[in-house]
Amino acid sequence: MMKQMNTFIQVADSGSFSKAAEKLFISPTAVIKQMNLLESTVGVPLLYRTNHGIQLSDAGTSFYKDAKEILYYTEAAILRARKTVQDNTHIIRVGSSLLNPCKVLLDIWNEKRVHYPQFKIKIVPFEDEADALDETYLNLGKHFDILVAPKVIANWRGPFQVLKLGEYRFSFAVSIRHHLAQKKALSLTDLHGEQLIIVKRGTSGLIDSIRDFIMEQHPEIQIIEGPQHYSIDIFNRCEQGNEVLLTLDAWDSIHPSLLTIPSDLNFASPYGLLYPTKPSSAVFEFIEILKAAKFEAFNFRKT
C-alpha cells in the first residue's frame, strides 16, 4: 500500500495521471490501476476525473494529508534504522595469503552474513615468507584480526586462540609434464622410485609422522627435505623439476602448472581460525557466532 500512497500523492500534486506517470517512470495505465486498487482498499472515492484533470474528493484531501505524514515518518524510520546499522558496523580484518587462504571462512560466513549485517569483512593480504610467518602469528590483532591456517603451518602454538573449522587432506603435487600427471589419484606405491619433497623435520609433528610412516613402509620413495616453511618458491621448484611435493588439497590453485592429486595417505591436517588471546569486542562477537554453528574450539596447549 505504501507504493500506492506514494503514487496517489504524485497524482494529487501533478493533477494528472500522465504527469504523475512521467515522474514515477511508469505508464499512465499502471498509475490508473494503482489508484483504482487504492480506492478499492480505502473504500471511498479519493479522486474525481474531470475534463480539467484530477481533483481530490473531500476524503481524498483528508487522505492526502495523512498519507504525506505516513510516508514522511516511514522514510525517517528507514533512515534511522539504516543509520543504526552503520553506526554499529564492525569491520573484521581477515588475513589471507597463498598458503593461508581465507576462502573457507568466507564460504561459511556468506551463509550467515544476511543475519548479521553489522559485520563487514576486509581482506588483508600478507606474504608467506618463512622469516616473517612467526611474527605474523604473534601480531594477530595489529594488521588483521583473524586468519585461517592449517595446523601444519602455524603449528597452533603461540599467543593466540584457535577455532577449528575443518580438515585439509594431504595430497601430492606434480608438474603437468610429470609422468604421474595423468593419474586421478596417487598411492604411495605409485611413488616408488620418485623423489618426494617434505618440509624439514621438526616443523610439524603431524608431517614428521607422515615422513616416518613412508620411510618405514615405503623405503622405495626417496624423501627430499624441503624448507621449514613452504612458500611459492617450493611450488616453483616442483613445477620446474621432476619431484613430487607433499601438499594439501587447499593449495590446489597456488601454481597453474602444478596438479594437486589426491593421495591414499590416511592423514589430515586440521585448519582453524586463529585470533588474539584478548580479541576486541567485535572479533569476540564474530567468533561466538561461528562457535554457535558448532565449530570446535581447539585448545592448542593439549596438543
Coordinates of C-alpha atoms in Angstrom, one line a residue:
M1 CA 0.0 0.0 0.0
M2 CA 3.0 2.3 0.6
K3 CA 3.7 2.3 -3.2
Q4 CA 0.1 3.2 -4.0
M5 CA 0.1 6.0 -1.4
N6 CA 3.2 7.5 -3.0
T7 CA 1.6 7.3 -6.4
F8 CA -1.5 8.9 -5.1
I9 CA 0.5 11.9 -3.7
Q10 CA 2.2 12.3 -7.1
V11 CA -1.2 12.2 -8.9
A12 CA -2.6 14.8 -6.4
D13 CA 0.4 17.1 -6.8
S14 CA 0.5 16.7 -10.6
G15 CA -3.2 16.9 -11.2
S16 CA -2.8 14.3 -14.0
F17 CA -2.3 10.6 -14.4
S18 CA 0.2 11.1 -17.3
K19 CA 2.3 13.7 -15.5
A20 CA 2.5 11.5 -12.4
A21 CA 3.5 8.6 -14.6
E22 CA 6.3 10.6 -16.0
K23 CA 7.7 11.5 -12.6
L24 CA 7.4 7.9 -11.4
F25 CA 8.8 6.4 -14.6
I26 CA 5.8 4.1 -15.1
S27 CA 3.0 4.1 -17.6
P28 CA -0.3 6.0 -17.1
T29 CA -2.1 2.7 -17.2
A30 CA -0.1 1.5 -14.3
V31 CA -0.9 4.7 -12.4
I32 CA -4.6 4.3 -13.0
K33 CA -4.5 0.6 -11.9
Q34 CA -2.8 1.6 -8.6
M35 CA -5.4 4.4 -7.9
N36 CA -8.3 2.0 -8.6
L37 CA -6.7 -0.5 -6.2
L38 CA -6.1 2.2 -3.6
E39 CA -9.7 3.4 -3.7
S40 CA -10.9 -0.1 -3.5
T41 CA -8.8 -0.7 -0.4
V42 CA -9.9 2.5 1.3
G43 CA -13.5 2.0 0.3
V44 CA -14.3 5.6 -0.7
P45 CA -13.6 7.7 -3.8
L46 CA -10.4 9.7 -3.4
L47 CA -10.2 11.3 -6.9
Y48 CA -12.5 12.9 -9.3
R49 CA -11.8 12.6 -13.1
T50 CA -12.7 15.9 -14.8
N51 CA -12.1 17.5 -18.2
H52 CA -9.6 19.7 -16.4
G53 CA -7.6 16.9 -14.8
I54 CA -7.7 15.2 -11.5
Q55 CA -9.2 16.7 -8.4
L56 CA -9.4 15.4 -4.8
S57 CA -12.6 14.5 -3.1
D58 CA -13.1 15.6 0.5
A59 CA -12.0 12.1 1.5
G60 CA -9.1 12.4 -0.9
T61 CA -8.0 15.7 0.7
S62 CA -8.0 14.1 4.2
F63 CA -6.2 11.0 2.9
Y64 CA -3.6 13.2 1.1
K65 CA -2.6 14.9 4.4
D66 CA -2.3 11.7 6.3
A67 CA -0.5 9.9 3.5
K68 CA 2.2 12.5 3.4
E69 CA 2.7 12.3 7.1
I70 CA 2.8 8.4 7.0
L71 CA 5.4 8.5 4.1
Y72 CA 7.5 11.1 5.9
Y73 CA 7.6 9.1 9.2
T74 CA 8.2 5.9 7.3
E75 CA 11.2 7.3 5.4
A76 CA 12.5 8.8 8.6
A77 CA 12.2 5.4 10.3
I78 CA 14.1 3.7 7.5
L79 CA 16.9 6.3 7.6
R80 CA 17.2 5.8 11.4
A81 CA 17.3 2.1 11.0
R82 CA 20.0 2.3 8.4
K83 CA 22.0 4.7 10.4
T84 CA 21.8 2.4 13.4
V85 CA 23.3 -0.4 11.4
Q86 CA 26.0 1.9 10.0
D87 CA 26.9 3.2 13.5
N88 CA 27.2 -0.4 14.7
T89 CA 29.2 -1.7 11.7
H90 CA 32.1 -3.9 12.7
I91 CA 35.0 -4.3 10.2
I92 CA 36.6 -7.7 10.7
R93 CA 40.1 -7.7 9.1
V94 CA 40.9 -11.2 7.7
G95 CA 44.5 -12.0 6.8
S96 CA 44.9 -14.0 3.6
S97 CA 47.9 -15.5 1.7
L98 CA 48.6 -18.2 -0.8
L99 CA 49.2 -20.8 2.0
N100 CA 46.7 -19.4 4.4
P101 CA 43.6 -18.8 2.2
C102 CA 40.5 -17.3 3.8
K103 CA 38.0 -18.7 1.2
V104 CA 36.8 -21.5 3.6
L105 CA 35.9 -18.9 6.2
L106 CA 34.2 -16.7 3.6
D107 CA 32.1 -19.6 2.4
I108 CA 31.0 -20.2 6.0
W109 CA 30.3 -16.6 6.7
N110 CA 28.4 -16.0 3.5
E111 CA 25.7 -18.4 4.7
K112 CA 25.3 -16.3 7.9
R113 CA 26.0 -12.7 6.9
V114 CA 22.4 -11.9 6.0
H115 CA 21.6 -12.4 9.7
Y116 CA 24.5 -10.2 10.9
P117 CA 24.6 -7.1 8.6
Q118 CA 26.6 -5.2 11.2
F119 CA 29.7 -7.2 10.2
K120 CA 31.8 -6.4 7.2
I121 CA 34.8 -8.4 6.0
K122 CA 38.0 -6.7 4.9
I123 CA 40.7 -8.9 3.3
V124 CA 44.2 -8.0 4.3
P125 CA 46.9 -9.8 2.2
F126 CA 50.2 -10.9 3.7
E127 CA 53.3 -12.8 2.4
D128 CA 54.2 -16.4 3.1
E129 CA 57.9 -15.5 3.8
A130 CA 59.4 -18.0 6.3
D131 CA 61.2 -15.4 8.3
A132 CA 58.1 -13.4 8.7
L133 CA 55.4 -16.0 9.5
D134 CA 56.1 -16.4 13.2
E135 CA 55.9 -12.6 13.6
T136 CA 52.7 -12.6 11.6
Y137 CA 51.1 -15.0 14.0
L138 CA 52.5 -13.2 17.0
N139 CA 51.0 -9.9 15.8
L140 CA 47.4 -11.1 15.4
G141 CA 45.2 -8.2 16.1
K142 CA 47.5 -5.5 14.8
H143 CA 47.4 -5.6 11.0
F144 CA 44.5 -8.0 10.8
D145 CA 42.1 -9.6 13.4
I146 CA 42.0 -13.2 12.3
L147 CA 43.3 -15.6 9.8
V148 CA 42.7 -19.2 8.7
A149 CA 45.7 -21.5 8.9
P150 CA 46.3 -25.2 8.8
K151 CA 47.9 -26.7 11.9
V152 CA 50.9 -27.9 9.9
I153 CA 51.8 -24.3 9.1
A154 CA 51.0 -22.3 12.3
N155 CA 51.5 -25.4 14.4
W156 CA 48.9 -23.8 16.6
R157 CA 51.4 -22.8 19.3
G158 CA 51.6 -19.2 20.3
P159 CA 49.8 -16.3 22.0
F160 CA 46.6 -16.8 20.1
Q161 CA 43.4 -18.9 20.3
V162 CA 42.1 -21.3 17.7
L163 CA 38.6 -22.2 16.5
K164 CA 38.8 -25.4 14.5
L165 CA 36.8 -25.2 11.2
G166 CA 37.6 -28.4 9.5
E167 CA 40.4 -30.6 8.0
Y168 CA 42.5 -30.5 4.8
R169 CA 43.5 -33.7 3.2
F170 CA 47.1 -34.4 2.2
S171 CA 47.8 -34.7 -1.5
F172 CA 50.7 -34.9 -3.9
A173 CA 51.6 -32.1 -6.4
V174 CA 53.4 -32.8 -9.6
S175 CA 54.2 -30.7 -12.7
I176 CA 51.7 -31.1 -15.6
R177 CA 54.6 -32.6 -17.5
H178 CA 55.3 -35.3 -14.9
H179 CA 54.6 -38.9 -16.0
L180 CA 52.2 -39.2 -13.0
A181 CA 50.2 -36.2 -14.0
Q182 CA 47.5 -38.3 -15.7
K183 CA 46.7 -40.2 -12.5
K184 CA 43.3 -39.4 -10.9
A185 CA 44.7 -40.5 -7.5
L186 CA 48.2 -41.4 -6.3
S187 CA 49.1 -44.2 -3.9
L188 CA 52.4 -44.4 -2.1
T189 CA 53.2 -47.4 -4.3
D190 CA 52.9 -45.1 -7.3
L191 CA 55.7 -43.0 -5.8
H192 CA 58.2 -45.8 -5.6
G193 CA 61.4 -44.6 -7.3
E194 CA 60.2 -41.0 -7.1
Q195 CA 61.7 -38.1 -5.1
L196 CA 59.2 -36.7 -2.6
I197 CA 59.7 -33.2 -1.1
I198 CA 58.6 -32.9 2.6
V199 CA 59.1 -30.0 4.9
K200 CA 62.1 -30.0 7.2
R201 CA 61.8 -32.4 10.1
G202 CA 60.7 -30.8 13.4
T203 CA 58.4 -28.3 11.6
S204 CA 55.3 -30.3 12.3
G205 CA 54.7 -33.4 14.4
L206 CA 52.0 -34.5 12.0
I207 CA 54.2 -34.3 9.0
D208 CA 57.0 -36.0 10.9
S209 CA 54.6 -38.9 11.4
I210 CA 53.9 -39.0 7.7
R211 CA 57.6 -39.0 7.0
D212 CA 58.3 -41.8 9.4
F213 CA 55.4 -43.8 8.0
I214 CA 56.7 -43.5 4.5
M215 CA 60.3 -44.3 5.5
E216 CA 59.2 -47.4 7.3
Q217 CA 56.5 -48.7 4.9
H218 CA 57.8 -47.4 1.6
P219 CA 61.6 -47.1 1.6
E220 CA 61.5 -47.1 -2.2
I221 CA 60.5 -43.5 -2.0
Q222 CA 63.4 -41.0 -1.8
I223 CA 62.5 -38.3 0.7
I224 CA 63.9 -34.9 -0.1
E225 CA 64.0 -32.5 2.9
G226 CA 62.4 -29.2 2.0
P227 CA 62.4 -25.9 3.8
Q228 CA 60.9 -25.4 7.2
H229 CA 58.0 -23.4 5.7
Y230 CA 56.6 -23.7 2.3
S231 CA 56.5 -20.7 0.1
I232 CA 55.8 -20.1 -3.6
D233 CA 59.5 -21.0 -4.2
I234 CA 58.9 -24.7 -3.3
F235 CA 55.9 -24.8 -5.7
N236 CA 58.0 -23.3 -8.5
R237 CA 60.8 -25.8 -7.8
C238 CA 58.3 -28.7 -8.1
E239 CA 56.9 -27.4 -11.3
Q240 CA 60.3 -26.9 -12.9
G241 CA 61.7 -30.2 -11.8
N242 CA 60.7 -33.8 -11.7
E243 CA 60.0 -34.1 -7.9
V244 CA 56.7 -34.8 -6.1
L245 CA 55.6 -32.4 -3.4
L246 CA 53.6 -33.4 -0.3
T247 CA 50.9 -30.7 -0.2
L248 CA 47.3 -30.0 1.0
D249 CA 44.2 -30.1 -1.1
A250 CA 43.6 -26.4 -0.1
W251 CA 46.7 -25.5 -2.1
D252 CA 45.5 -26.9 -5.4
S253 CA 45.4 -23.5 -7.1
I254 CA 48.7 -22.0 -6.0
H255 CA 50.5 -22.8 -9.2
P256 CA 48.7 -23.1 -12.5
S257 CA 51.2 -25.6 -13.9
L258 CA 51.0 -28.0 -10.9
L259 CA 48.5 -30.7 -10.5
T260 CA 47.3 -31.5 -7.0
I261 CA 46.3 -35.2 -7.0
P262 CA 44.5 -36.9 -4.1
S263 CA 46.6 -39.4 -2.1
D264 CA 45.9 -42.6 -0.2
L265 CA 47.6 -41.1 2.9
N266 CA 45.3 -41.6 5.9
F267 CA 46.4 -38.3 7.4
A268 CA 44.6 -34.9 7.5
S269 CA 45.6 -31.5 8.9
P270 CA 43.1 -29.6 10.9
Y271 CA 42.6 -26.0 9.9
G272 CA 41.2 -23.3 12.1
L273 CA 40.6 -19.6 12.8
L274 CA 43.5 -18.0 14.6
Y275 CA 42.6 -14.9 16.7
P276 CA 44.2 -12.9 19.6
T277 CA 44.0 -14.2 23.1
K278 CA 42.4 -10.9 24.0
P279 CA 40.2 -10.1 21.0
S280 CA 38.3 -6.9 20.5
S281 CA 34.6 -7.0 21.4
A282 CA 33.7 -7.1 17.7
V283 CA 36.1 -10.0 17.0
F284 CA 34.8 -11.8 20.1
E285 CA 31.2 -11.5 19.0
F286 CA 32.2 -12.7 15.5
I287 CA 33.9 -15.8 16.9
E288 CA 31.0 -16.5 19.2
I289 CA 28.7 -16.5 16.2
L290 CA 30.9 -19.1 14.5
K291 CA 31.1 -21.1 17.7
A292 CA 27.3 -21.2 17.8
A293 CA 27.5 -23.0 14.5
K294 CA 29.0 -25.9 16.5
F295 CA 32.6 -25.5 15.3
E296 CA 35.1 -26.9 17.7
A297 CA 37.1 -24.6 19.9
F298 CA 40.6 -26.0 19.9
N299 CA 43.0 -25.8 22.9
F300 CA 46.4 -25.8 21.4
R301 CA 48.0 -26.4 24.8
K302 CA 46.7 -30.0 24.7
T303 CA 48.5 -31.0 21.5

